[in-house]
CSV table of C-alpha atoms and ligand atoms in Angstrom, one decimal:
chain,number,residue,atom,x,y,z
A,1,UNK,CA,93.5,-76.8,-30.4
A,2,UNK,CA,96.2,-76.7,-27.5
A,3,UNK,CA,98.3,-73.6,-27.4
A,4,UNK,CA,101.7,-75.1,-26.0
A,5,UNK,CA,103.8,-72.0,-27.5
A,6,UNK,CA,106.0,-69.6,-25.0
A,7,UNK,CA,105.6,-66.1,-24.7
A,8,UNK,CA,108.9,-66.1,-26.4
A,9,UNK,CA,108.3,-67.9,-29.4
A,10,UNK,CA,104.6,-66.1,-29.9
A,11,UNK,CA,106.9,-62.8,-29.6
A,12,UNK,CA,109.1,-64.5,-32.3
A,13,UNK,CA,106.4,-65.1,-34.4
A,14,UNK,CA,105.0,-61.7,-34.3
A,15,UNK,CA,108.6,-60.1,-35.2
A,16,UNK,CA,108.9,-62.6,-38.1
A,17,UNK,CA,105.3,-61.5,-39.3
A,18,UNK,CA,106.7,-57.5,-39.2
A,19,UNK,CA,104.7,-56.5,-35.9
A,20,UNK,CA,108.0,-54.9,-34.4
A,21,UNK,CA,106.1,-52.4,-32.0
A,22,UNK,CA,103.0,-51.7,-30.0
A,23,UNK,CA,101.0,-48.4,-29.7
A,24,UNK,CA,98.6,-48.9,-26.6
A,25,UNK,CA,97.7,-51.7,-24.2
A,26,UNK,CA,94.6,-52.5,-26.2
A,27,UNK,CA,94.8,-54.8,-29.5
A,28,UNK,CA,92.6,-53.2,-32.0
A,29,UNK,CA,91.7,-54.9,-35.5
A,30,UNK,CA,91.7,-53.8,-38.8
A,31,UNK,CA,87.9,-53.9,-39.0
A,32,UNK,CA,87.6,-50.8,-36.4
A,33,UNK,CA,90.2,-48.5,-38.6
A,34,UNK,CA,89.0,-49.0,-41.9
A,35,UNK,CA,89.7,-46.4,-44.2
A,36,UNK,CA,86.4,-44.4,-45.0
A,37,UNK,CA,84.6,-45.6,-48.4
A,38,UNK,CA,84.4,-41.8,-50.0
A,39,UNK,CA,87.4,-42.5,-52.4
A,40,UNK,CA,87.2,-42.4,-56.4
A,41,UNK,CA,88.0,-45.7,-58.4
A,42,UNK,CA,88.1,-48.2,-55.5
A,43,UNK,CA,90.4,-51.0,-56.1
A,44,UNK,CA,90.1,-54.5,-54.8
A,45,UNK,CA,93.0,-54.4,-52.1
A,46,UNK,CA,92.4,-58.4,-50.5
A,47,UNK,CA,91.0,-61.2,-52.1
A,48,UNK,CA,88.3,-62.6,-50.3
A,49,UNK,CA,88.3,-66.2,-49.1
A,50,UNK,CA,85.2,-67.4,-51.1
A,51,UNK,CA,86.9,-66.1,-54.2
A,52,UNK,CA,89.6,-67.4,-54.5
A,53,UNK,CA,89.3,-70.4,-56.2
A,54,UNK,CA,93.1,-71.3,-56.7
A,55,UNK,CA,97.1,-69.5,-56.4
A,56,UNK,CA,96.3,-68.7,-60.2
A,57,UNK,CA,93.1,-66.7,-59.4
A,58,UNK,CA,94.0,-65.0,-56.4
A,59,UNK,CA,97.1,-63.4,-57.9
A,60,UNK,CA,95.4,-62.8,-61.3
A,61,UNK,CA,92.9,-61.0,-58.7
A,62,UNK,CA,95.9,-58.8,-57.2
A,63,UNK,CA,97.4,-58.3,-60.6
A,64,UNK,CA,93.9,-57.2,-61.3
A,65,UNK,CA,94.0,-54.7,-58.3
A,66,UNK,CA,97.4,-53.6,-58.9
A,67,UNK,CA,96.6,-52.4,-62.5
A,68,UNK,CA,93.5,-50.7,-61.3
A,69,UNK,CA,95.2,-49.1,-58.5
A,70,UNK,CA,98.2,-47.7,-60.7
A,71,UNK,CA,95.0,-46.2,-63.1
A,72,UNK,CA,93.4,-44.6,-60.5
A,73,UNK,CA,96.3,-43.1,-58.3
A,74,UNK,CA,97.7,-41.8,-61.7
A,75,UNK,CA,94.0,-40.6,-62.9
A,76,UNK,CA,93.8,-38.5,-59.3
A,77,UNK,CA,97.3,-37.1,-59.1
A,78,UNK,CA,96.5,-35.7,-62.7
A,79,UNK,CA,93.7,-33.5,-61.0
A,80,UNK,CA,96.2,-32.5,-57.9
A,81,UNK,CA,97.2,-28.5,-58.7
A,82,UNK,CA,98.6,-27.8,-54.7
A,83,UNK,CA,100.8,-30.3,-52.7
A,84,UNK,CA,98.0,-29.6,-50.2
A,85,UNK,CA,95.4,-30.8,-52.7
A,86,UNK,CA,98.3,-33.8,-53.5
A,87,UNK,CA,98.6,-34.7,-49.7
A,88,UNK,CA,94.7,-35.1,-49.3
A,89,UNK,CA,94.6,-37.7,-52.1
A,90,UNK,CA,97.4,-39.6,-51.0
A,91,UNK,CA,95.9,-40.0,-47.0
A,92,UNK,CA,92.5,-40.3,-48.9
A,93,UNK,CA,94.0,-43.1,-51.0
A,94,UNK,CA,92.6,-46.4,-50.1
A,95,UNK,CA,94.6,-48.2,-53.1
A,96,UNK,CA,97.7,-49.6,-51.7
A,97,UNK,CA,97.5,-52.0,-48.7
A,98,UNK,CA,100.5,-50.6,-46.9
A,99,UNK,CA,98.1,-48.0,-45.2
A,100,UNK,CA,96.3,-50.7,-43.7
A,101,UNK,CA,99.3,-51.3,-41.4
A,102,UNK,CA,100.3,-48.1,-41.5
A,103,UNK,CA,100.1,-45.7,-38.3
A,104,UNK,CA,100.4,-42.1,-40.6
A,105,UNK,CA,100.8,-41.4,-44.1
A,106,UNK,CA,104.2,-39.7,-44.8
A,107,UNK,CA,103.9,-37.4,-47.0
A,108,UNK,CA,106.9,-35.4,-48.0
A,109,UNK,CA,108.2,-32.4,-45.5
A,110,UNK,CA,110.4,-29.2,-46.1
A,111,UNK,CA,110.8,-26.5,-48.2
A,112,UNK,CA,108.1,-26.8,-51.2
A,113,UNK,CA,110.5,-24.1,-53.3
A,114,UNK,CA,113.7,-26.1,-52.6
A,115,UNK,CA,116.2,-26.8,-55.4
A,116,UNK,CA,116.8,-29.7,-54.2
A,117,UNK,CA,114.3,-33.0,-53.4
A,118,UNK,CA,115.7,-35.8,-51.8
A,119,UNK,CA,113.8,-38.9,-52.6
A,120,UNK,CA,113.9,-42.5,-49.9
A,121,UNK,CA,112.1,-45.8,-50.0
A,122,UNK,CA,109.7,-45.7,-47.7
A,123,UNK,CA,109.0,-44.2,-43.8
A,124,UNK,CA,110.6,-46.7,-41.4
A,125,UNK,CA,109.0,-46.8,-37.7
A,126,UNK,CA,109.8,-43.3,-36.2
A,127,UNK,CA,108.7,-41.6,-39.6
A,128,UNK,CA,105.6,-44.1,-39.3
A,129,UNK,CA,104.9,-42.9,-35.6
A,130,UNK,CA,105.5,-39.1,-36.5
A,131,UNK,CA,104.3,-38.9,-39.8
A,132,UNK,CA,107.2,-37.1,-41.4
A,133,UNK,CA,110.0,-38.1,-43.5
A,134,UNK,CA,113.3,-38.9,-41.9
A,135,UNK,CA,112.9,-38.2,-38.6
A,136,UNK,CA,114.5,-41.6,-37.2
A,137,UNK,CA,118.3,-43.0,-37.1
A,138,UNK,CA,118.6,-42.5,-41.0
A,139,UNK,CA,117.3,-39.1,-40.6
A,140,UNK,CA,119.6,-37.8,-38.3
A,141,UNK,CA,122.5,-39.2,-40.4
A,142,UNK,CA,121.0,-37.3,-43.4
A,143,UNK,CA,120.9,-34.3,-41.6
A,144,UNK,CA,124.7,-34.6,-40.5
A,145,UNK,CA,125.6,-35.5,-44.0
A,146,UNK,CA,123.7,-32.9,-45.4
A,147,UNK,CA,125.7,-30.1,-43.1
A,148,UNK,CA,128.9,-31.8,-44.3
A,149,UNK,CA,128.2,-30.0,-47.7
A,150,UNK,CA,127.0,-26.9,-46.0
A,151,UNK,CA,122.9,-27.5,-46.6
A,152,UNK,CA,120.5,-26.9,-43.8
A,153,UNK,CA,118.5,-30.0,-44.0
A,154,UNK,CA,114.8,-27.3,-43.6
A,155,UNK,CA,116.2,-25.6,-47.2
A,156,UNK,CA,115.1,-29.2,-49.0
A,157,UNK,CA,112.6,-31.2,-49.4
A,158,UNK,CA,112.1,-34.4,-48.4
A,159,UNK,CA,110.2,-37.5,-50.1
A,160,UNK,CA,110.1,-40.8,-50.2
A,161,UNK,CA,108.5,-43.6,-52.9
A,162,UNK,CA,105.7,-45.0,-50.5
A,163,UNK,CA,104.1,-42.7,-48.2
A,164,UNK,CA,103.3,-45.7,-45.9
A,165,UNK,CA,106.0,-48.2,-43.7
A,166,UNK,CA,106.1,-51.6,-44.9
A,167,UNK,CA,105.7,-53.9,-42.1
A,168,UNK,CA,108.7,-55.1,-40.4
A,169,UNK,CA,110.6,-52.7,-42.8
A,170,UNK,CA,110.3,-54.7,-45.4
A,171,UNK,CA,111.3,-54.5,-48.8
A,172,UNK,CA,108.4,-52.7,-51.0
A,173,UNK,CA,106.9,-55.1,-53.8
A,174,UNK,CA,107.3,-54.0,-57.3
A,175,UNK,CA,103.1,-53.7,-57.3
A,176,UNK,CA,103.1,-51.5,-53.9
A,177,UNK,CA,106.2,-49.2,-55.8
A,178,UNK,CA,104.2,-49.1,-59.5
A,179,UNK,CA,100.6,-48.2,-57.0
A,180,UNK,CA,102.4,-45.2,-55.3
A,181,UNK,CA,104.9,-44.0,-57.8
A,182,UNK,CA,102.6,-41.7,-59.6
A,183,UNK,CA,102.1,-39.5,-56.0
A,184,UNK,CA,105.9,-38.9,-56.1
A,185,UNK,CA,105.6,-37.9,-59.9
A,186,UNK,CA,103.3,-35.5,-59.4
A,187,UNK,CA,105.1,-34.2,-56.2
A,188,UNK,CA,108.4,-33.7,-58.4
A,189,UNK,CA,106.0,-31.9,-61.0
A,190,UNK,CA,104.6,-29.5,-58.3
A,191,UNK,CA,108.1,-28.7,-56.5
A,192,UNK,CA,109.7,-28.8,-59.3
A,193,UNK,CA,113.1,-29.1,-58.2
A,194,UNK,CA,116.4,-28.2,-59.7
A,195,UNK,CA,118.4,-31.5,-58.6
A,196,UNK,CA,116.7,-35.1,-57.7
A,197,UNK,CA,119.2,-36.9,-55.2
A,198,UNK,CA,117.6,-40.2,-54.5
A,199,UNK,CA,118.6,-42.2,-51.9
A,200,UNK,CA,119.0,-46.0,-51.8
A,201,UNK,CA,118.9,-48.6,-55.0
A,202,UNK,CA,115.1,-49.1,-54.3
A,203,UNK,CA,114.6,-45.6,-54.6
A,204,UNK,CA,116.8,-45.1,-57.8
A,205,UNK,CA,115.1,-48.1,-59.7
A,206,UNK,CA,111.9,-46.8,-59.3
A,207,UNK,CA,112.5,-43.3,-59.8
A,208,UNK,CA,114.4,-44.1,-63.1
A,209,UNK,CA,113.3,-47.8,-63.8
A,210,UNK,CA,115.9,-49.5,-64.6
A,211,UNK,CA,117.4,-52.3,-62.3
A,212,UNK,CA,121.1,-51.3,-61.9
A,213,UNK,CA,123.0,-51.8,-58.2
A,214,UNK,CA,123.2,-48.4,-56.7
A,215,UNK,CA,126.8,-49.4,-56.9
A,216,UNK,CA,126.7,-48.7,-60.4
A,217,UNK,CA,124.2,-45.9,-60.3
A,218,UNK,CA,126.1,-43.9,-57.7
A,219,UNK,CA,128.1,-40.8,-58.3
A,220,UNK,CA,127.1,-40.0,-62.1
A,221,UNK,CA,124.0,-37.2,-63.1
A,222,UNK,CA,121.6,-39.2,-64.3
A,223,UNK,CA,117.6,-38.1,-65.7
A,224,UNK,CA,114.3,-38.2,-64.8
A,225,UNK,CA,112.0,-37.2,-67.5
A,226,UNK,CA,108.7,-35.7,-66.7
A,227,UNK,CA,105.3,-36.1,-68.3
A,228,UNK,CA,105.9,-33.0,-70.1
A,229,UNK,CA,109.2,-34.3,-71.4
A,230,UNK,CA,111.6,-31.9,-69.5
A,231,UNK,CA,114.4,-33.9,-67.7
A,232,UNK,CA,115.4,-33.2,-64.3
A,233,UNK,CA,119.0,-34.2,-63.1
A,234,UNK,CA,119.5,-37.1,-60.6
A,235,UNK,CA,121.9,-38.0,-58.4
A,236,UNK,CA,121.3,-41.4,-56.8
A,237,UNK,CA,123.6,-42.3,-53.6
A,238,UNK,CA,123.5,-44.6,-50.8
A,239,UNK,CA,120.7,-44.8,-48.3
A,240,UNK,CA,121.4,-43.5,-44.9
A,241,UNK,CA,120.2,-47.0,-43.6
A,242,UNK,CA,123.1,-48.5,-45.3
A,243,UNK,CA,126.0,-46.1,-44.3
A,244,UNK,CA,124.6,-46.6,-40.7
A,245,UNK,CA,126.0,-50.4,-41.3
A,246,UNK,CA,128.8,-49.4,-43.4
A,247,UNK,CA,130.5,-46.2,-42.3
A,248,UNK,CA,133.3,-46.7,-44.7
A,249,UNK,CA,131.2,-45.8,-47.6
A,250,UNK,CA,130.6,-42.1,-45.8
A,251,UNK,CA,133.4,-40.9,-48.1
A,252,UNK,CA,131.5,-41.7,-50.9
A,253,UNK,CA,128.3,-40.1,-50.3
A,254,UNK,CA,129.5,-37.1,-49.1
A,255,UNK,CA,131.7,-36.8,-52.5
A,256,UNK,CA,128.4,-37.3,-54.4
A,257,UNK,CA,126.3,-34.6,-52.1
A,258,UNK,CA,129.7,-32.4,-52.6
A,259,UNK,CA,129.0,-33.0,-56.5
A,260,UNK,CA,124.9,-32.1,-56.3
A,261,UNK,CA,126.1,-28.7,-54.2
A,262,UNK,CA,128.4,-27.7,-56.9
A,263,UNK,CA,125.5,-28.1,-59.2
A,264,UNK,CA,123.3,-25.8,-57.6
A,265,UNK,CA,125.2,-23.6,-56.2
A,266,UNK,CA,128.9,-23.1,-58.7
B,1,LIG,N1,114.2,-44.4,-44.7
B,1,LIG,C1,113.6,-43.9,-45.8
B,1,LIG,O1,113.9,-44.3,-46.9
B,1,LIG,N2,112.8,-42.9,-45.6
B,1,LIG,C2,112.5,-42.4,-44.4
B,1,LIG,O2,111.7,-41.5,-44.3
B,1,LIG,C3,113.1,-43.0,-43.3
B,1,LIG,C4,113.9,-44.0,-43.4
């Protein structure tokens, strides 16, 4: 078939499909960086052509995957007694497509005997070319805020839901979240922190499952209750990302960061 697009509209494409950024002057495909076979329970991640017999099937088939996913990532967090041995599984973890477009696996950075864990969405594309959490735009910003309230940024620690960028910087499916989710569980059992200050609505409805706008969720201590039934305090605020775009909402997460410091520190 003739190819009568222009450079610019093939470029367009590309940006719409979430390919935002190159890494070399050689295109290589998914085939050469599969993920090695090693892992435990291996969930379908695609559905294969020849399988899918209609819409019905195929997403039956990535419910299907989902579910098993969520079982196994919850079944091998349960065995993780280090954040080092946690950190293997996730980059091990072949469960959750995300890594397949993926440069790095973000795991979380900082100070593992913090009091305080600050939890994001998801690494955007300088955390994705780095491999740790926060290092971009919205980082920076965090930082800034965070010496606002008189915390050195290398005295936390630093998480995020998914450990791998959505493409484009997309917004995370609710399957990708519920695939994931039990890494960040286990991460908040090992550090154990005294205060929970999530970042962002995403981050909040996930953490605490629930739907409510982080307008709503904002400003107020919340819980997360852990496996064992403890409860940690939360305080969700606004993502950095967001204040970037809407500065006059600084004066509102700097109260709520004022509010966690109080906590920890009377
Ligand atoms: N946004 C996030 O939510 N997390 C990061 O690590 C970077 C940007």
């Amino acid at each position: 078939m003739e190819n009568n697009l222009s450079i610019r509209e093939i470029l367009e494409w590309y940006v719409t499909a979430g390919v935002d950024e190159t890494f070399g002057e050689v295109p290589f495909g998914l085939e050469a960086s599969k993920p090695k076979v090693d892992a435990a329970p291996k969930p379908v991640l695609t559905t294969r052509a020849e399988d899918s017999v209609s819409p019905r099937a195929a997403t039956t088939d990535l419910a299907q995957a989902t579910v098993s996913a969520c079982k196994s990532a919850r079944e091998l967090c349960a065995e993780a007694q280090t954040l080092d041995e946690l950190r293997k599984m996730v980059e091990d973890f072949d469960g959750c497509a995300l890594k397949l477009t993926a440069n790095k696996t973000v795991f979380g950075g900082g100070n593992p005997d913090s009091k305080i864990m600050l939890v994001g969405e998801a690494p955007g594309a300088d955390e994705d070319r780095i491999g740790l959490p926060f290092v971009g735009r919205s980082g920076q910003l965090l930082d800034k805020m965070l010496k606002a309230v008189d915390i050195d940024r290398t005295t936390c620690y630093i998480t995020n839901v998914l450990p791998w960028r959505p493409p484009g910087n997309r917004t995370p499916t609710d399957g990708e979240i519920a695939v994931c989710l039990p890494f960040l569980k286990r991460q908040i059992e090992l550090i154990n922190p005294e205060v929970i200050i999530v970042l962002g609505g995403s981050a909040a409805n996930a953490l605490l499952d629930n739907e409510e706008p982080i307008s709503r969720l904002r400003g107020k201590w919340l819980e997360y209750r852990k496996n064992d039934g403890k409860t940690i305090p939360v305080l969700a605020s606004f993502h950095p990302a967001y204040l970037l775009r809407n500065a006059a909402q600084k004066g509102k997460a700097w109260a709520d960061l004022l509010r966690m410091r109080q906590k920890i520190m009377p």
